[in-house]
PDB file of C-alpha atoms in Angstrom:
ATOM      1  CA  MET T  93      23.804  -2.955 -17.449  1.00 46.00           C
ATOM      2  CA  ALA T  94      23.764   0.685 -16.614  1.00 49.00           C
ATOM      3  CA  ASP T  95      26.344   2.659 -13.718  1.00 64.00           C
ATOM      4  CA  PHE T  96      24.484   3.454 -11.236  1.00 69.00           C
ATOM      5  CA  ILE T  97      25.490   6.894  -9.362  1.00 68.00           C
ATOM      6  CA  ASP T  98      27.581   5.546  -6.020  1.00 69.00           C
ATOM      7  CA  TYR T  99      24.863   8.058  -3.357  1.00 66.00           C
ATOM      8  CA  LYS T 100      27.648   7.222  -0.506  1.00 67.00           C
ATOM      9  CA  THR T 101      30.871   8.579  -2.401  1.00 70.00           C
ATOM     10  CA  LEU T 102      28.822  11.645  -2.722  1.00 66.00           C
ATOM     11  CA  ASN T 103      27.343  12.566  -0.177  1.00 59.00           C
ATOM     12  CA  ASN T 104      30.741  12.190   1.638  1.00 65.00           C
ATOM     13  CA  ALA T 105      32.196  14.556  -1.196  1.00 66.00           C
ATOM     14  CA  LEU T 106      29.307  17.151  -0.460  1.00 62.00           C
ATOM     15  CA  GLY T 107      29.421  16.559   3.598  1.00 59.00           C
ATOM     16  CA  ASN T 108      26.334  14.615   4.401  1.00 55.00           C
ATOM     17  CA  SER T 109      28.485  11.593   5.440  1.00 52.00           C
ATOM     18  CA  LYS T 110      24.870  10.937   7.906  1.00 49.00           C
ATOM     19  CA  LEU T 111      23.303   9.967   4.766  1.00 47.00           C
ATOM     20  CA  GLY T 112      24.830   7.307   3.422  1.00 48.00           C
ATOM     21  CA  ASN T 113      22.855   5.205   1.258  1.00 54.00           C
ATOM     22  CA  SER T 114      19.817   7.374   1.290  1.00 63.00           C
ATOM     23  CA  ASP T 115      18.481   9.036  -1.831  1.00 65.00           C
ATOM     24  CA  VAL T 116      15.528   9.673  -3.256  1.00 69.00           C
ATOM     25  CA  GLY T 117      15.276   6.778  -5.097  1.00 65.00           C
ATOM     26  CA  GLY T 118      16.110   4.644  -1.934  1.00 66.00           C
ATOM     27  CA  ILE T 119      13.560   6.308   0.125  1.00 66.00           C
ATOM     28  CA  LEU T 120      11.052   5.726  -2.343  1.00 68.00           C
ATOM     29  CA  SER T 121      11.820   2.309  -3.914  1.00 69.00           C
ATOM     30  CA  SER T 122      11.099   1.401   0.304  1.00 71.00           C
ATOM     31  CA  LEU T 123       7.315   3.884   0.211  1.00 76.00           C
ATOM     32  CA  LEU T 124       6.165   2.601  -3.167  1.00 77.00           C
ATOM     33  CA  PRO T 125       4.959  -1.097  -2.171  1.00 77.00           C
ATOM     34  CA  THR T 126       3.396  -0.204   0.719  1.00 83.00           C
ATOM     35  CA  THR T 127       1.831   2.081  -0.717  1.00 85.00           C
ATOM     36  CA  LEU T 128       0.391   0.535  -4.137  1.00 84.00           C
ATOM     37  CA  THR T 129      -0.650  -2.397  -1.044  1.00 87.00           C
ATOM     38  CA  LEU T 130      -2.540  -0.263   0.461  1.00 91.00           C
ATOM     39  CA  ALA T 131      -4.280   1.750  -2.941  1.00 90.00           C
ATOM     40  CA  GLY T 132      -4.696  -1.727  -4.054  1.00 90.00           C
ATOM     41  CA  LEU T 133      -6.886  -2.529  -0.632  1.00 94.00           C
ATOM     42  CA  ILE T 134      -8.598   0.883  -0.956  1.00 94.00           C
ATOM     43  CA  LEU T 135      -9.146  -0.037  -4.358  1.00 94.00           C
ATOM     44  CA  PHE T 136     -10.858  -3.553  -4.191  1.00 95.00           C
ATOM     45  CA  GLY T 137     -12.801  -1.556  -0.940  1.00 96.00           C
ATOM     46  CA  MET T 138     -14.411   0.734  -2.933  1.00 96.00           C
ATOM     47  CA  LEU T 139     -15.266  -1.107  -5.646  1.00 95.00           C
ATOM     48  CA  VAL T 140     -17.533  -3.929  -3.164  1.00 96.00           C
ATOM     49  CA  ALA T 141     -18.698  -1.130  -1.862  1.00 96.00           C
ATOM     50  CA  GLY T 142     -19.940   0.778  -5.191  1.00 95.00           C
ATOM     51  CA  GLY T 143     -21.313  -3.120  -6.196  1.00 94.00           C
ATOM     52  CA  PHE T 144     -23.088  -3.368  -3.046  1.00 95.00           C
ATOM     53  CA  THR T 145     -24.779   0.047  -3.229  1.00 94.00           C
ATOM     54  CA  MET T 146     -25.885  -0.554  -6.602  1.00 93.00           C
ATOM     55  CA  LEU T 147     -27.775  -4.228  -5.980  1.00 94.00           C
ATOM     56  CA  VAL T 148     -29.001  -2.489  -2.710  1.00 93.00           C
ATOM     57  CA  GLY T 149     -30.061   0.330  -4.790  1.00 89.00           C
ATOM     58  CA  ALA T 150     -31.748  -1.954  -7.911  1.00 87.00           C
ATOM     59  CA  ALA T 151     -34.839  -0.208  -7.886  1.00 90.00           C
ATOM     60  CA  ASP T 152     -33.936   3.429  -6.963  1.00 90.00           C
ATOM     61  CA  LYS T 153     -31.908   5.508 -10.084  1.00 92.00           C
ATOM     62  CA  GLU T 154     -30.123   7.986  -7.830  1.00 94.00           C
ATOM     63  CA  SER T 155     -29.043   4.469  -5.848  1.00 92.00           C
ATOM     64  CA  GLN T 156     -27.749   3.104  -8.698  1.00 92.00           C
ATOM     65  CA  GLU T 157     -26.388   6.166 -10.274  1.00 94.00           C
ATOM     66  CA  LYS T 158     -24.297   6.211  -7.300  1.00 94.00           C
ATOM     67  CA  GLY T 159     -22.859   3.191  -7.310  1.00 93.00           C
ATOM     68  CA  LYS T 160     -22.645   3.657 -10.911  1.00 95.00           C
ATOM     69  CA  LYS T 161     -20.634   7.237 -10.107  1.00 96.00           C
ATOM     70  CA  GLN T 162     -18.430   5.195  -7.348  1.00 95.00           C
ATOM     71  CA  VAL T 163     -17.320   2.277  -9.363  1.00 95.00           C
ATOM     72  CA  THR T 164     -15.991   4.955 -11.786  1.00 96.00           C
ATOM     73  CA  SER T 165     -13.816   6.735  -9.465  1.00 96.00           C
ATOM     74  CA  ALA T 166     -12.471   3.086  -8.073  1.00 94.00           C
ATOM     75  CA  LEU T 167     -10.872   2.475 -11.649  1.00 94.00           C
ATOM     76  CA  THR T 168      -9.681   6.255 -12.421  1.00 96.00           C
ATOM     77  CA  GLY T 169      -7.893   6.082  -9.198  1.00 92.00           C
ATOM     78  CA  PHE T 170      -5.847   2.786 -10.890  1.00 91.00           C
ATOM     79  CA  VAL T 171      -5.539   3.948 -13.569  1.00 94.00           C
ATOM     80  CA  ILE T 172      -4.268   7.182 -12.106  1.00 93.00           C
ATOM     81  CA  ILE T 173      -1.782   4.740  -9.805  1.00 88.00           C
ATOM     82  CA  PHE T 174      -1.260   2.641 -12.575  1.00 89.00           C
ATOM     83  CA  LEU T 175       0.671   5.432 -14.661  1.00 92.00           C
ATOM     84  CA  ALA T 176       2.225   6.420 -11.523  1.00 86.00           C
ATOM     85  CA  TYR T 177       3.934   3.368 -11.306  1.00 84.00           C
ATOM     86  CA  TRP T 178       4.562   2.934 -14.974  1.00 88.00           C
ATOM     87  CA  ILE T 179       6.314   6.574 -15.157  1.00 90.00           C
ATOM     88  CA  ALA T 180       8.158   6.092 -12.137  1.00 81.00           C
ATOM     89  CA  GLN T 181       9.756   2.851 -13.720  1.00 84.00           C
ATOM     90  CA  ILE T 182      10.292   4.902 -17.092  1.00 90.00           C
ATOM     91  CA  LEU T 183      12.217   7.265 -14.899  1.00 87.00           C
ATOM     92  CA  GLN T 184      14.037   4.881 -13.404  1.00 83.00           C
ATOM     93  CA  VAL T 185      15.670   4.133 -17.022  1.00 88.00           C
ATOM     94  CA  ILE T 186      15.992   7.477 -18.399  1.00 91.00           C
ATOM     95  CA  PHE T 187      18.180   9.158 -15.305  1.00 87.00           C
ATOM     96  CA  LYS T 188      19.389   5.614 -14.140  1.00 83.00           C
ATOM     97  CA  ILE T 189      18.077   6.365 -10.892  1.00 77.00           C
ATOM     98  CA  ASN T 190      17.338   3.488  -8.553  1.00 71.00           C
ATOM     99  CA  ILE T 191      13.703   4.410  -8.053  1.00 69.00           C
ATOM    100  CA  VAL T 192      11.455   1.371  -8.176  1.00 67.00           C
ATOM    101  CA  SER T 193      13.154  -1.972  -8.050  1.00 63.00           C
TER     102      SER T 193
END
């Protein structure tokens, strides 16, 4: 198993006893599930809205293009969020800090 840094001891040694076990990884770990859930809901909403725009404007080329751009933007955002999560997990392994889990 990986040896993790004891942030409570480190913070006490540095004179930051108010921080306790708080570290950047702890803060990110507490915010990440909420952020990913919110991003998933926004992705779903954008996909539905883009599909609806394409469906309603079936006869209008401009409306179809607008819907395609919205769906493409939603999927691009999903890929960026997925890569950010993946990179956070890699950094967790490399630097032995608790970011994601």
